[in-house]
Each structure stands twice: as C-alpha cells, then as structure tokens.
XYZ file of C-alpha atoms in Angstrom:
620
model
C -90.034 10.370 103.067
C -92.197 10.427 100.021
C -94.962 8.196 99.169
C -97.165 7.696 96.073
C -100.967 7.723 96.049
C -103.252 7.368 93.383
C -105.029 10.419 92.592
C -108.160 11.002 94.874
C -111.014 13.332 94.281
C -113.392 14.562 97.209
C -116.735 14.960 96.524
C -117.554 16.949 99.891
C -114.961 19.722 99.084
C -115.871 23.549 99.305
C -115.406 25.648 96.763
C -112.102 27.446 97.314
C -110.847 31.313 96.462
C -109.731 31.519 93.269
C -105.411 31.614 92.383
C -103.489 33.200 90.005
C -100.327 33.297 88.989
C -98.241 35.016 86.310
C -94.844 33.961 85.205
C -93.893 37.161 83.850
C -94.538 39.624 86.387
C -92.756 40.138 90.000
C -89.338 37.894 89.200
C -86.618 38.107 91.581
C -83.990 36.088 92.856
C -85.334 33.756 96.075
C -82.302 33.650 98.445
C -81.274 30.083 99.189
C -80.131 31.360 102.392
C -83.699 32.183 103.756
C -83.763 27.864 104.304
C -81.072 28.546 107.246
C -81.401 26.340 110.427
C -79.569 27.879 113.944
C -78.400 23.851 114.463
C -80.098 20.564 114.041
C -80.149 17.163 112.849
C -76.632 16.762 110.329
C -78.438 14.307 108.168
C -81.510 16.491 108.023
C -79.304 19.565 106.703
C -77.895 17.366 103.927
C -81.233 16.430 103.093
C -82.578 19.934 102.231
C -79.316 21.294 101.131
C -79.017 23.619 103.795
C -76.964 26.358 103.068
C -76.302 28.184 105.939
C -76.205 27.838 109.683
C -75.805 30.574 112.645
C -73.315 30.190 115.369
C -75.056 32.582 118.262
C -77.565 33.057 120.736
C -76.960 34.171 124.502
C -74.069 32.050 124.773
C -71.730 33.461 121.977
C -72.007 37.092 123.758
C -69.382 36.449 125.970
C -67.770 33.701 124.152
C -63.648 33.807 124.694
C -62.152 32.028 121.689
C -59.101 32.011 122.991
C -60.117 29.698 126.140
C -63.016 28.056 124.543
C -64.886 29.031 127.205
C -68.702 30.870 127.121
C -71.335 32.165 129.908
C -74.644 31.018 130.134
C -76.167 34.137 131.261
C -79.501 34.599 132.698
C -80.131 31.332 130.792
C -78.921 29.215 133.296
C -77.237 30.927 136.304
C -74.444 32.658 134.962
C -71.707 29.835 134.523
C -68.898 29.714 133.101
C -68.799 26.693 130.811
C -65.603 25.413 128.689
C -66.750 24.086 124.882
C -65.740 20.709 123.964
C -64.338 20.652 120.223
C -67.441 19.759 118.883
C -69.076 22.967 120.449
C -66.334 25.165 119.798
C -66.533 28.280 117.050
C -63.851 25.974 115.304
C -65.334 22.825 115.587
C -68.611 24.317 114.069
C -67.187 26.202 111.304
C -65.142 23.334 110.217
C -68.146 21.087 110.242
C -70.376 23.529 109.042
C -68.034 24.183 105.994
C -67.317 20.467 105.352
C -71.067 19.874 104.662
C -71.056 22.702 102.025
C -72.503 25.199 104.953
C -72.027 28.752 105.464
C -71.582 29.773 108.526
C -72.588 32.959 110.516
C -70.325 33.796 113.513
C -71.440 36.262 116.036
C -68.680 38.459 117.280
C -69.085 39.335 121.406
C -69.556 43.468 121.809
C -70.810 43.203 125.057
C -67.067 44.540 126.740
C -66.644 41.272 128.563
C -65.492 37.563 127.569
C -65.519 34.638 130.045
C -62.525 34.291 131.547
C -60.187 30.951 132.403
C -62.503 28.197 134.332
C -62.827 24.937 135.212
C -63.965 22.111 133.169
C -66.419 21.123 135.748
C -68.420 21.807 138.335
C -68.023 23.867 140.272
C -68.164 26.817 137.529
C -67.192 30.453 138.103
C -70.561 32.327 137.819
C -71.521 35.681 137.936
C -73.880 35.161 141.361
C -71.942 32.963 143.437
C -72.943 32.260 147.096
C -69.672 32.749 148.214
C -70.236 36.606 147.457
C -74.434 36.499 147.461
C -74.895 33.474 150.022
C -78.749 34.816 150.179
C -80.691 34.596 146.776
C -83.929 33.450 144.858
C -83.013 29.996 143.506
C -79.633 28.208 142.673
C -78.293 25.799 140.341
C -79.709 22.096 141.874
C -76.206 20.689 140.220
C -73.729 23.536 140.890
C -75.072 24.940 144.139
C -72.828 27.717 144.623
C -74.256 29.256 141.387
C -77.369 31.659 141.850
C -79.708 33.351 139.567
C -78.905 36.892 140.965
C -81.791 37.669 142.510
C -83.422 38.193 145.802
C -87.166 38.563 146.858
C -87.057 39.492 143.112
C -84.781 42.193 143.251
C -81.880 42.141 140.817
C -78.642 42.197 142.651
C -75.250 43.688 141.599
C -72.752 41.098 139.811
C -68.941 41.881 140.160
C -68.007 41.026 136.199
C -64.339 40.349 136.863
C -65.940 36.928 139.140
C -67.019 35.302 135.579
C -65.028 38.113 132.764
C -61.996 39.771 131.387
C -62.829 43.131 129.485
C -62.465 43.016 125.935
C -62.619 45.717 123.072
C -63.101 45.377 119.344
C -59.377 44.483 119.013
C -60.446 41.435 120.596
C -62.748 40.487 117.320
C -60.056 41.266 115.261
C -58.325 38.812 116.608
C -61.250 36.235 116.679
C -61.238 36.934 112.954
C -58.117 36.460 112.472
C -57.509 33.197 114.575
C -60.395 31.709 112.225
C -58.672 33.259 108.644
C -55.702 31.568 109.439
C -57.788 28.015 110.427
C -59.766 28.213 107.464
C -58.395 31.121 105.303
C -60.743 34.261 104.607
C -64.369 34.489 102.983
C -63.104 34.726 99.740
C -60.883 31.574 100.482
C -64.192 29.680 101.483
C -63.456 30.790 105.157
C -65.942 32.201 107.473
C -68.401 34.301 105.150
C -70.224 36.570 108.061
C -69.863 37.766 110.978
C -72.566 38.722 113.294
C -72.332 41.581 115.484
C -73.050 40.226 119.289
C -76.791 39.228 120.104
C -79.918 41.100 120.761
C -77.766 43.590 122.920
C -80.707 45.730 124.184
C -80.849 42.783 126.093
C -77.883 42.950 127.638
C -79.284 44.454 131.137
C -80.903 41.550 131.533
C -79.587 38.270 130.098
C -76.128 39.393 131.111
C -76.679 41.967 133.780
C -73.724 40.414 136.025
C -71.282 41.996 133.592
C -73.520 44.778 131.634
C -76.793 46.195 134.254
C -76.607 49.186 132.642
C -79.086 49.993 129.578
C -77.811 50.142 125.941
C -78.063 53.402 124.413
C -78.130 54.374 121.387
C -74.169 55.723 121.437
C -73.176 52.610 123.131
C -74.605 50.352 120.531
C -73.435 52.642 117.410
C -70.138 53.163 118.838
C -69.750 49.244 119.394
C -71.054 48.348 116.249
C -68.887 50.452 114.452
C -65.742 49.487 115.816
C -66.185 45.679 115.493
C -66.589 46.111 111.946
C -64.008 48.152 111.204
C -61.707 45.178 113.213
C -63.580 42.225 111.169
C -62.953 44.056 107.853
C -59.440 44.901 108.414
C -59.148 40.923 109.643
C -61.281 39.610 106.445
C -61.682 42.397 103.679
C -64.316 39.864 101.649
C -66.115 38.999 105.202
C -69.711 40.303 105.287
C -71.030 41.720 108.845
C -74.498 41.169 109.993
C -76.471 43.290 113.084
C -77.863 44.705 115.094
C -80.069 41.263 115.911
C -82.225 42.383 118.081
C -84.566 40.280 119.942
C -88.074 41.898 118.999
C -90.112 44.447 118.728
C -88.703 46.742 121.568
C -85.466 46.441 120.327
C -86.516 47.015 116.335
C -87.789 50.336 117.277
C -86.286 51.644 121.006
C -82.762 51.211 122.818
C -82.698 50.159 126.213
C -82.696 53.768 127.323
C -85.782 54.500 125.344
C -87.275 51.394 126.818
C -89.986 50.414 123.700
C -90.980 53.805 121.877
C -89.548 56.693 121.277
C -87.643 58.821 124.105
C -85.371 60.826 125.404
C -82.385 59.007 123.627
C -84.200 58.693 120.265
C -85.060 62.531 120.604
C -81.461 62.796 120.898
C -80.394 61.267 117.787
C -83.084 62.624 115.192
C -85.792 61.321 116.381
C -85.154 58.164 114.358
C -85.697 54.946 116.052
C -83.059 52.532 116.878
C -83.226 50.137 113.423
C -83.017 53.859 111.426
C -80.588 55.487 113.765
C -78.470 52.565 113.668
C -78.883 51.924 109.795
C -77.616 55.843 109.058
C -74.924 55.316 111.765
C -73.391 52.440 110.040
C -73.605 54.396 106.595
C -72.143 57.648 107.801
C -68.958 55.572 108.947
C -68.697 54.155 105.998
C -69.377 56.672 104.028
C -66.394 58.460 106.297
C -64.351 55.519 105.190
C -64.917 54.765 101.891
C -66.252 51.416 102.508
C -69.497 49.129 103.410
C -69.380 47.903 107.072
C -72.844 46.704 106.965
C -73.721 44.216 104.370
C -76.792 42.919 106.509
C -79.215 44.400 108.966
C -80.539 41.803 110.614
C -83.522 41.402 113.851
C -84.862 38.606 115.303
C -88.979 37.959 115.329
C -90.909 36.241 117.225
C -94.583 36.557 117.262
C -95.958 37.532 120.160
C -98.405 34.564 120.448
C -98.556 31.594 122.990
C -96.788 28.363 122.067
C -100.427 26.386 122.942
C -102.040 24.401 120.013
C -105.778 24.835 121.585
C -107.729 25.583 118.283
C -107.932 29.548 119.064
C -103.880 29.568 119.194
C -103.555 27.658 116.333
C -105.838 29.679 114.173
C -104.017 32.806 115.831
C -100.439 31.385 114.464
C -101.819 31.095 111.337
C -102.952 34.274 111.338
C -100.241 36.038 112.217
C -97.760 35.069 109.845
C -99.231 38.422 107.851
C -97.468 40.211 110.131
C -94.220 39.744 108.545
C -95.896 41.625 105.105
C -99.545 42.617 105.119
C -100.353 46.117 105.225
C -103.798 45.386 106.729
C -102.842 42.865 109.223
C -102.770 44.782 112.854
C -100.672 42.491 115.164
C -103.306 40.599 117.482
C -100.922 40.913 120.948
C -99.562 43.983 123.021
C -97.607 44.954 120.252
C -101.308 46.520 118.905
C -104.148 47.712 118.904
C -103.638 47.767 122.721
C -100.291 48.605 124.183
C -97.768 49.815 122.011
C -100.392 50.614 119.491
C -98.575 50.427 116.302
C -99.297 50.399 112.760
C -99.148 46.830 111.018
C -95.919 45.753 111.359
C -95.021 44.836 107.987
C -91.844 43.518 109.493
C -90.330 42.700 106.440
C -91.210 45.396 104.160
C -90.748 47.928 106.812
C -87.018 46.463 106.915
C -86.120 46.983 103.338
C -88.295 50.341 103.209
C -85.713 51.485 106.016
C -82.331 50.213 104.281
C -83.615 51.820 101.633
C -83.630 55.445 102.937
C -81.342 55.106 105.720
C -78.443 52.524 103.852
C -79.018 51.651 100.496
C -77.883 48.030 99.109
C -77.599 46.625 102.816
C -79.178 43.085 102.198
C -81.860 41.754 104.911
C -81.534 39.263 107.780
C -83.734 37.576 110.148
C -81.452 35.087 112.135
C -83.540 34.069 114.761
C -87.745 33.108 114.118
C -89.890 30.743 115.347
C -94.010 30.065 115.009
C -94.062 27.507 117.497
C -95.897 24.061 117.250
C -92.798 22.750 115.031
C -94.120 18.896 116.274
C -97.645 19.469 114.982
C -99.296 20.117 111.654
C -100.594 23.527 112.346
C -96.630 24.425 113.109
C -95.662 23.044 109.697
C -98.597 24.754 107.944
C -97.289 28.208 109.622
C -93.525 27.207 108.883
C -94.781 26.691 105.032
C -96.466 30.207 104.919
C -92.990 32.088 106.467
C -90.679 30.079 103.581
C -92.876 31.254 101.249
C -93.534 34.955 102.326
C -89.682 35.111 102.905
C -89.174 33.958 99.566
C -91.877 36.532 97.606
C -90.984 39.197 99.908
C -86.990 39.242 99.204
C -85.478 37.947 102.473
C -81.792 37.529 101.708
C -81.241 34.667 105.107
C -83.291 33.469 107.715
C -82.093 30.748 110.584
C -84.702 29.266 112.502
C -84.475 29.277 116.272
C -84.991 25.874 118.316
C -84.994 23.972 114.723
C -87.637 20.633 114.187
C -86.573 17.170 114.478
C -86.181 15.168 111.031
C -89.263 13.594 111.877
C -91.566 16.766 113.274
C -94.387 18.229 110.499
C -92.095 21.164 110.469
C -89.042 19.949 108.762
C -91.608 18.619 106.656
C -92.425 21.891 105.598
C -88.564 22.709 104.545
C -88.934 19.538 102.871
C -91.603 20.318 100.831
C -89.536 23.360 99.538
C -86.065 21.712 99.415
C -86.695 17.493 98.845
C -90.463 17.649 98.090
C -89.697 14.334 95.977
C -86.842 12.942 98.191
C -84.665 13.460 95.379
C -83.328 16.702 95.956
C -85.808 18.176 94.262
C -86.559 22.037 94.562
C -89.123 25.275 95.186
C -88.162 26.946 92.312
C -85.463 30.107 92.914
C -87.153 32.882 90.959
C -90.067 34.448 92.938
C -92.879 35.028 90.061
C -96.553 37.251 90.754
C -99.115 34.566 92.672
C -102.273 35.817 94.683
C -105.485 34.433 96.426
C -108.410 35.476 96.174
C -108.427 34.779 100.245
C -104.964 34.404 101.670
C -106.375 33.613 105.219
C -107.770 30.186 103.345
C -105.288 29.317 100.708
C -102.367 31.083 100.717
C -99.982 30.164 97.707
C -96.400 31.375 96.317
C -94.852 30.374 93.077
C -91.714 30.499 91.787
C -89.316 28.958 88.386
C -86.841 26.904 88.336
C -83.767 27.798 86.449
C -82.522 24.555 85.970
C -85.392 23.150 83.875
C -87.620 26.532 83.854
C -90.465 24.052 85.598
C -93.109 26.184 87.694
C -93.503 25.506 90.727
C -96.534 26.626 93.381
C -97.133 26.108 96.693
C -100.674 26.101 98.732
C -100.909 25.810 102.096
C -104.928 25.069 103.157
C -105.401 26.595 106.376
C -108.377 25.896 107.063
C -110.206 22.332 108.468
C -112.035 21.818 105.274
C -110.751 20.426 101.899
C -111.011 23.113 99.285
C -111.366 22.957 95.486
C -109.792 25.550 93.299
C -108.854 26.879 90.264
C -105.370 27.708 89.352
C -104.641 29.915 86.140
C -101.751 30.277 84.980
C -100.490 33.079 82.627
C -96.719 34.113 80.617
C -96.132 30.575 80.946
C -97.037 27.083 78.411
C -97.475 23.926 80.097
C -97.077 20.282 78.864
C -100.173 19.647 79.718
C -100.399 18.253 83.267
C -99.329 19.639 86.637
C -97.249 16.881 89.790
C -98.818 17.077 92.421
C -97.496 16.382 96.061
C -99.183 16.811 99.251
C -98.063 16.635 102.677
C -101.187 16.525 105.558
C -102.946 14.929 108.136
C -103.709 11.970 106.365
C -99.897 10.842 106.584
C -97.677 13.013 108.791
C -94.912 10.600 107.905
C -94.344 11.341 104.551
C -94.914 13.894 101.339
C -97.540 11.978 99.613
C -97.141 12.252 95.400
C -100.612 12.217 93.891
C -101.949 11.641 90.594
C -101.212 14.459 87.840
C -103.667 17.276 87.177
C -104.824 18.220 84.053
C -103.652 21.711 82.886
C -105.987 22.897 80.329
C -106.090 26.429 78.195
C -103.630 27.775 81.438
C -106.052 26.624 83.928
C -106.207 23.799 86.836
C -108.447 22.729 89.266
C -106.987 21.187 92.530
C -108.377 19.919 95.816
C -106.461 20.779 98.960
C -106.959 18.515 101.838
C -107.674 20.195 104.544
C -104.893 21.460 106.878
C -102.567 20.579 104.231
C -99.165 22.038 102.071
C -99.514 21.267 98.490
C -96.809 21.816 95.759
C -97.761 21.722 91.959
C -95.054 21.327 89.646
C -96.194 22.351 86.526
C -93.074 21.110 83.917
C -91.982 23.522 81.162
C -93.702 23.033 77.768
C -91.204 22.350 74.871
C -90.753 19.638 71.881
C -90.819 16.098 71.192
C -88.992 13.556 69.190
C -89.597 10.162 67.740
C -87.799 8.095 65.354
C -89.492 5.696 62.511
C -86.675 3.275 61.131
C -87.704 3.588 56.963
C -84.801 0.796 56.188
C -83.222 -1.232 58.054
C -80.442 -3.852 56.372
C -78.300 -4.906 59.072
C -74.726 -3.441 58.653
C -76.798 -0.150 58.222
C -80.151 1.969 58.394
C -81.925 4.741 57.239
C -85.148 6.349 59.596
C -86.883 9.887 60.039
C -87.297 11.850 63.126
C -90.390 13.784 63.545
C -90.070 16.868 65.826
C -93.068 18.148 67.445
C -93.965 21.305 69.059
C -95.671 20.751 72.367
C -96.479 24.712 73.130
C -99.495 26.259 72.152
C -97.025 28.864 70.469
C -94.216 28.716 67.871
C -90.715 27.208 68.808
C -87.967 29.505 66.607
C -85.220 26.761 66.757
C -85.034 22.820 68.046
C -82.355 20.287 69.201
C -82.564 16.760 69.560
C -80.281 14.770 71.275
C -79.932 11.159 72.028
C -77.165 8.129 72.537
C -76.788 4.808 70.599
C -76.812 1.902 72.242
C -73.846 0.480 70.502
C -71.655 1.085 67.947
C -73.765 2.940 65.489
C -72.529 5.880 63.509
C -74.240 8.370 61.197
C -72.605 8.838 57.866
C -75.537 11.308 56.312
C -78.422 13.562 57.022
C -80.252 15.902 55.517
C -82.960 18.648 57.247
C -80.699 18.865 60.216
C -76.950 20.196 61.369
C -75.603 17.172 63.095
C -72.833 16.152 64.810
C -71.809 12.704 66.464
C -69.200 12.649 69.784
C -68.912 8.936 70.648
C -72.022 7.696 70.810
C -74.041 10.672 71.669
C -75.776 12.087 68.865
C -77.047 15.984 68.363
C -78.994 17.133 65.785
C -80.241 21.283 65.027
C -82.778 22.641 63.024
C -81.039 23.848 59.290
C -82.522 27.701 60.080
C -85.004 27.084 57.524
C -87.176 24.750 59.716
C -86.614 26.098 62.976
C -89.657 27.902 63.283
C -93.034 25.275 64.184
C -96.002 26.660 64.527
C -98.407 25.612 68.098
C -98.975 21.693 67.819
C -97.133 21.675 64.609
C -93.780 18.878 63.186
C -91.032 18.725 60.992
C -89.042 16.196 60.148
C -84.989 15.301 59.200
C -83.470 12.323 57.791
C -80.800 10.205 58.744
C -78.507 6.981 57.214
C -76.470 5.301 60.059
C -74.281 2.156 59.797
C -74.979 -0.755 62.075
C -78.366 -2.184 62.544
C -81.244 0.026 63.773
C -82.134 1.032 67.067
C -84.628 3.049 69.117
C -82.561 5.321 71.686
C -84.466 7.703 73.929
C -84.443 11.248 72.116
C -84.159 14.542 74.040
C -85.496 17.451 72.160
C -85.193 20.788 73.674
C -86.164 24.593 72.101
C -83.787 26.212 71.175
C-alpha cells in the first residue's frame, strides 16, 4: 500500500499560493471519530483504525429487534425482510465491538416496527397486489410486492399489512435487550444511540405506515420520549439526532415543507435544527439531565455523481460549503431556489448548539462527495477529513463507503496508515492557511505521541504546483517526509525523498491532482558515545549530548540498552540509573540548559568490554 520513490523535482511546475502554518495558534482536539465508515471492508477498518461505525439508514426505522426482522421501505418495495445473524443489531454490535469499534445504533421513532414474516419470498409488504392488484411497477422477484403507486399517484398503505405499533417503551427495551448482551456504555456496551433516520422523510420512504408529514410537535415529542427510555435503559449511553437527510430537513419540518411556515411560525419562528435543539434542552433542563449529547444531520451536496471535468471541478468546489463564509452553494439550494446564505454547514451547526443547547457535541452520520472510485473523489474525500478535522466535527460516517482498493479509501489512508504502519494525521488541529484554497488546500495538525507535525495538501488543480511552506511556534530537525498519493500510481501512497526544512521554511512540489502529507519530525537532542578506554573486563567513554533546536533545551535524557552483560559502576555529569540492561542517564541541573546547536558531555566507567548501543536522547 505504500511505495518508495526517489525524490523527483519538476521543472515545468507553476508557482503555487503560498502556506502557512503556525503550531501555536488554533489547537484543538481532532475527533478520531470524524474517520467513521457506515460499513465496509473488515480488513480495511483495521487498517485505518476505524473507530466507529453506524448501524442505520432506511432500514433500521422500522427495525423489530425482537423478530430480527426490518422493512425496506420505498427502497425496495416495502418488504418485510428477516436479518440473518450477521445483519442483525446484535451481530453488528458484537462484531463491531470485537474489532475495537464503537458502534452507533439508531433507535426506530417512526410508531411502527415490522412485524412477524417469512424468511422468504413471498414477503409481507406494505403494497401488496392482493390489496392494490393495479400499480406502477412490482418487485421482478417477489411479484406480489408493489411500489405503491399508480399512474404516479401515491396510494394509501394499511400499516398493520407490514407493522405492529410501537412507542418509546419499545426502545427501552431495545436498550435494554443490548445492556444485558453486552452490558451498558460504561461497561464497553453500546456507546450511542441514534434517534430514528431522517424522519422528515418519513411521508415518503415509509409512507405505507407514516403518509402523514412530520411536524414539528411530532418530531419533538418523539425525540424526547426515546431519550428519556434510552437513558433510563443506559444512564452512560449518549443519544444522537435528529439526522436529517439535507437541507430541507436542517431548516423546515415536513409541514413547513423547506423554509419557514406555518409550523415554524408556530414554534418561535425558529427553524427545525433550532426548534428542535431548544426542545431537547428545555426537557432536560425540566429534568435535570442531558438527553442530547449529539445533534447530528446528514449532507449531501447537491451535485451530480458524473466525473465529466465540469462536475469534477464542481465537487471540488463545493466542499467549502461545509465552512466558507463566501462560498454560495452552486445548486437549488442558492442563489436560485431556496436562496440561502452560504451554508456554512458546519459552523452554522455549532453556532446553533451554541445558543440553542450548549455543550451538545456535533454529528454528521451520513456524507458522501461521490466519485469514491476515481481520483477527483479521493481528492474531495481528503479536503472533507481535513475540514472536519480543523473545523471541530466530533463523528462523521460515510455513506456507501469505498472499496479497499478505490482512490477514496486512499484518502482515509493517507490520514490513518499514510506509511502502512499505522501511522497517523496528527490529533491536535493547529492554524494552516493558503494563500488560494481553491488550488492547494492544506490542514495541519501534531501528534501527541511524538509531537511530529504533520500537513496535508491536496492539489486540486491539473497542474503540478511548487510552494513554499513556513512554518512558525514549531523547530524542526531539519527535513520534512514526504508522501504522496496521485495519478501517477493509484495503487499505492508513494514515500518520496525528504525535503529540506530551512530557517522554518520548505518548498514542495505537488503533483498535480494529488494528496500530499509532510511530516515534519519534532526537533530535539542527540547522543553519541566515544569509548576513551577500553581494557576488556571494563571501559570508560564520554557521551556528547547535542542540541538539535535552534533554541535552548532546559533539561536532557539519554537512554539506551547494552548489548550484553555490561554494567555501569560510575559516572559523573549525569544522574544515572541502570534496570537490567537498559541504561538512563539525566542532566545534573547544572548542565541542563544547551544553548541552539550547542553540547555537553558526561562520563561513564562500565565493566565488561565496550560497546556502541543505539542512544535515545529526548528534552526534557
């Protein structure tokens, strides 16, 4: 999955906008959980540490845990279908949390689960001929199974053909059924539960058991009591909603259709996403608890799926969307149609929690740019991880996820196995900007483990550009990795030669159409050792620390292992201690401090004959 290439330079290359980058300035936490998948390939998940997964969609609206059984809605004629284990809510949570996964379980609202039917064909379904012998189209395997309409008309459905009502008792139980299977959150159970999905859409994916439009009330009301009933199930469970499917839904119920109206009128004139936000807070506030923990919608951009060179310019364009207050969204969301402001979909999220339900983290469980089999997918796929990273996302699943092999899960990889070593984006957002976004767009980030930098450009453009990179509040070694995944081998991340890092500044060229990830490595100290005697049964020999950073280190420690069974019996211009065979040495106090580029030195007299282990020397 990752290849080595000698370092190349390209004498044809533009001249690129200009990076930045400052260590210091913008830190926060990057969510692990924004790398979610809704499914996909097992060994792929391992591979980029995947931390959570979604158990949802249409089907898991009307999903009866106690039969196994689930509806396919308008998806595919109404049918009844019966899980097998694999496919059930239990056999995904169990192997979701046997690979280390959390999962996310939606909870059905809807007022209907699928009732008791057969294993096979024919299914119970919500048109059947027997009732509707006249209709649009039917199922070419189950042909007693329509699609509910005729000459285009929506018919009626009679739920009780396909459902049995439920309430929000029912989720308490579902909750409680999966506590007792795999004990509660806090127990490394189920973590959280989703309320239902997209349920403005309820009229029409599952309009055999719910024609009617969701209102506000209905919604709220529903909301509410599912999770009171998964709380009282699962105290440490976190609940996630409303989900809704897009744009219409962020900002109108079903009543209001897709602006505001006589329903939104009736609540405050806030719009669903605030209405529903301040609902969920006033009933907890009533009961002196969260029921909320994450308000979650689904986006899609409202763009075709083609890859003709004006759609694939257009997908790259509209990731902005998601965070750029300039950006006005290029379909019928605006400047035609709807006519709204820029989206801002993410920052307009938290901007709402945070005057309608403070602390309520941020969710979007359902996304896809489209493309996922073709580079200009996995260049857009690149851009989301990293705006969802700077921008705060706390989890993100993506919808209809890539093959191990498409460009797209080569841009997880690039964030989560870049080296096919497990290797990491860092998980501290820092301050990075472009001088033109639209070209290179780039997002950087630390790494707590080994405080490397990392930064990540995505070229979207045809050309191969050549930038400059500075780099400030942080001191380099001295050279940057470099690792490239693009056209020129859609198989693999390609590792290129190092780059020079030189007074906080490097130049890079980015192939064109290409994600590239600079790991710039933590500046720090070095260590050698100079054997000044050696007699055998013993030895004497001087290590010379030396500070790498182009400021002063306040404090050192140098570390290393013998190769046999040598053991020190003195030193002197160090604190030192010796565990087996592992050695570790600290500055006295009085030579802690080295100035930029400077040494020091200690002294040691070990028994056995000399060696020359590998020294670690870390600041201190």
């Amino acid at each position: 999955m990752m290849f080595t290439a000698p370092a190349a330079t390209n004498a044809a290359a533009a001249t690129g906008p200009a990076l930045s980058m400052d260590v210091s300035v913008a830190r926060h936490a990057i969510s692990p959980d924004i790398y979610g998948l809704n499914g996909g390939d097992p060994a792929f998940s391992a591979e980029i540490g995947q931390s959570v997964a979604r158990w949802g969609g249409n089907a898991a609206t009307r999903y009866n845990f106690k039969n196994h059984t689930y509806n396919t809605g308008s998806d595919w004629y109404f049918e009844n279908i019966v899980a097998d284990d694999q496919h059930s809510v239990e056999g995904v949570v169990k192997s979701n949390l046997d690979r280390g996964i959390k999962p996310v379980v939606t909870v059905p609202l809807i007022g209907w689960v699928a009732k008791d039917s057969p294993a096979s064909h024919p299914f119970a379904c919500g048109f059947p001929a027997t009732r509707f012998p006249q209709q649009d189209g039917f199922d070419q395997w189950d042909p007693n199974c329509g699609n509910g309409q005729l000459n285009q008309q929506k018919l009626t459905g009679v739920p009780t053909d396909t459902s049995i009502p439920q309430d929000a008792s029912f989720d308490g139980e579902m909750v409680s059924h999966l506590v007792s299977q795999f004990g509660t959150a806090a127990q490394g159970g189920v973590p959280i539960y989703e309320l239902d999905n997209e349920p403005v859409l309820w009229s029409s994916t599952h309009r055999d058991v719910h024609p009617e439009a969701v209102s506000d009330d209905e919604l709220g009301n529903k909301g509410t009591a599912a999770a009171a009933a998964i709380k009282a199930a699962d105290p440490s469970a976190a609940v996630l909603g409303p989900s809704g499917w897009g744009y219409c839904e962020w900002v109108a119920s079903g009543v209001d259709g897709c602006g505001p109206g006589a329903d939104s009128a009736a609540h405050g004139g806030l719009n669903l996403s605030q209405w529903y936000l301040k609902n969920m807070k006033d009933y907890s506030d009533a009961h002196g608890r969260r029921y909320l923990d994450y308000f979650d919608q689904h986006y899609y951009p409202q763009i075709s799926g083609d890859k003709d060179p004006a759609s694939d310019a257009l997908r790259l364009r509209s990731t902005r969307s998601l965070w750029d207050p300039t950006y006005v969204d290029e379909s019928w969301i605006g400047p035609s149609g709807v006519n709204a402001p820029p989206l801002q979909f993410i920052r307009t999220m938290k901007s709402w929690v945070a005057q309608y339900n403070p602390g309520t983290k941020t969710a979007i469980t359902e996304y896809n740019w489209g493309a996922l089999d073709d580079i200009n997918g996995a260049l857009a796929e690149a851009d989301v991880l990293g705006i969802f990273g700077r921008e705060g996302l706390d989890l993100a699943t993506l919808w209809g996820e890539p093959k191990p092999t498409d460009p797209a899960a080569y841009a997880f990889r690039m964030y989560r196995d870049y080296d096919g070593a497990g290797s990491r984006f860092g998980d501290v957002s820092v301050s990075s900007s472009s001088a033109d976004q639209g070209q290179l767009a780039v997002y950087a980030a630390q790494r707590s483990a080994d405080k490397a930098v990392t930064v990540m450009v995505v070229n979207k453009t045809g050309g191969d550009l050549t930038s400059p990179l500075s780099v400030a509040g942080f001191d380099n070694a001295g050279t940057a990795q470099r690792f490239t995944y693009s056209p020129g081998n859609l198989g693999a991340i390609v590792r290129g030669g190092d780059l020079q890092v030189s007074n906080g500044h490097v130049d890079a060229t980015y192939p064109a159409n290409s994600i590239t990830l600079l790991v710039l490595p933590a500046a720090g100290c070095s260590a050698s050792l100079h054997v000044n005697g050696d007699w055998n049964t013993g030895h004497v020999a001087t290590v010379t620390v030396t500070n790498d950073r182009r400021t002063a280190v306040t404090g050192w420690r140098v570390s290393w292992t013998w190769p046999g069974d040598q053991q020190v019996t003195n030193s002197w211009n160090t604190s030192l201690t010796q565990n087996g065979a592992t050695v570790v040495a600290k500055d006295a106090g009085w030579n802690g401090s080295i100035g930029a580029g400077g040494s020091t030195t200690f002294g040691i007299q070990a028994t056995g004959p000399a060696a020359s282990p590998t020294l670690t020397c870390t600041p201190t």
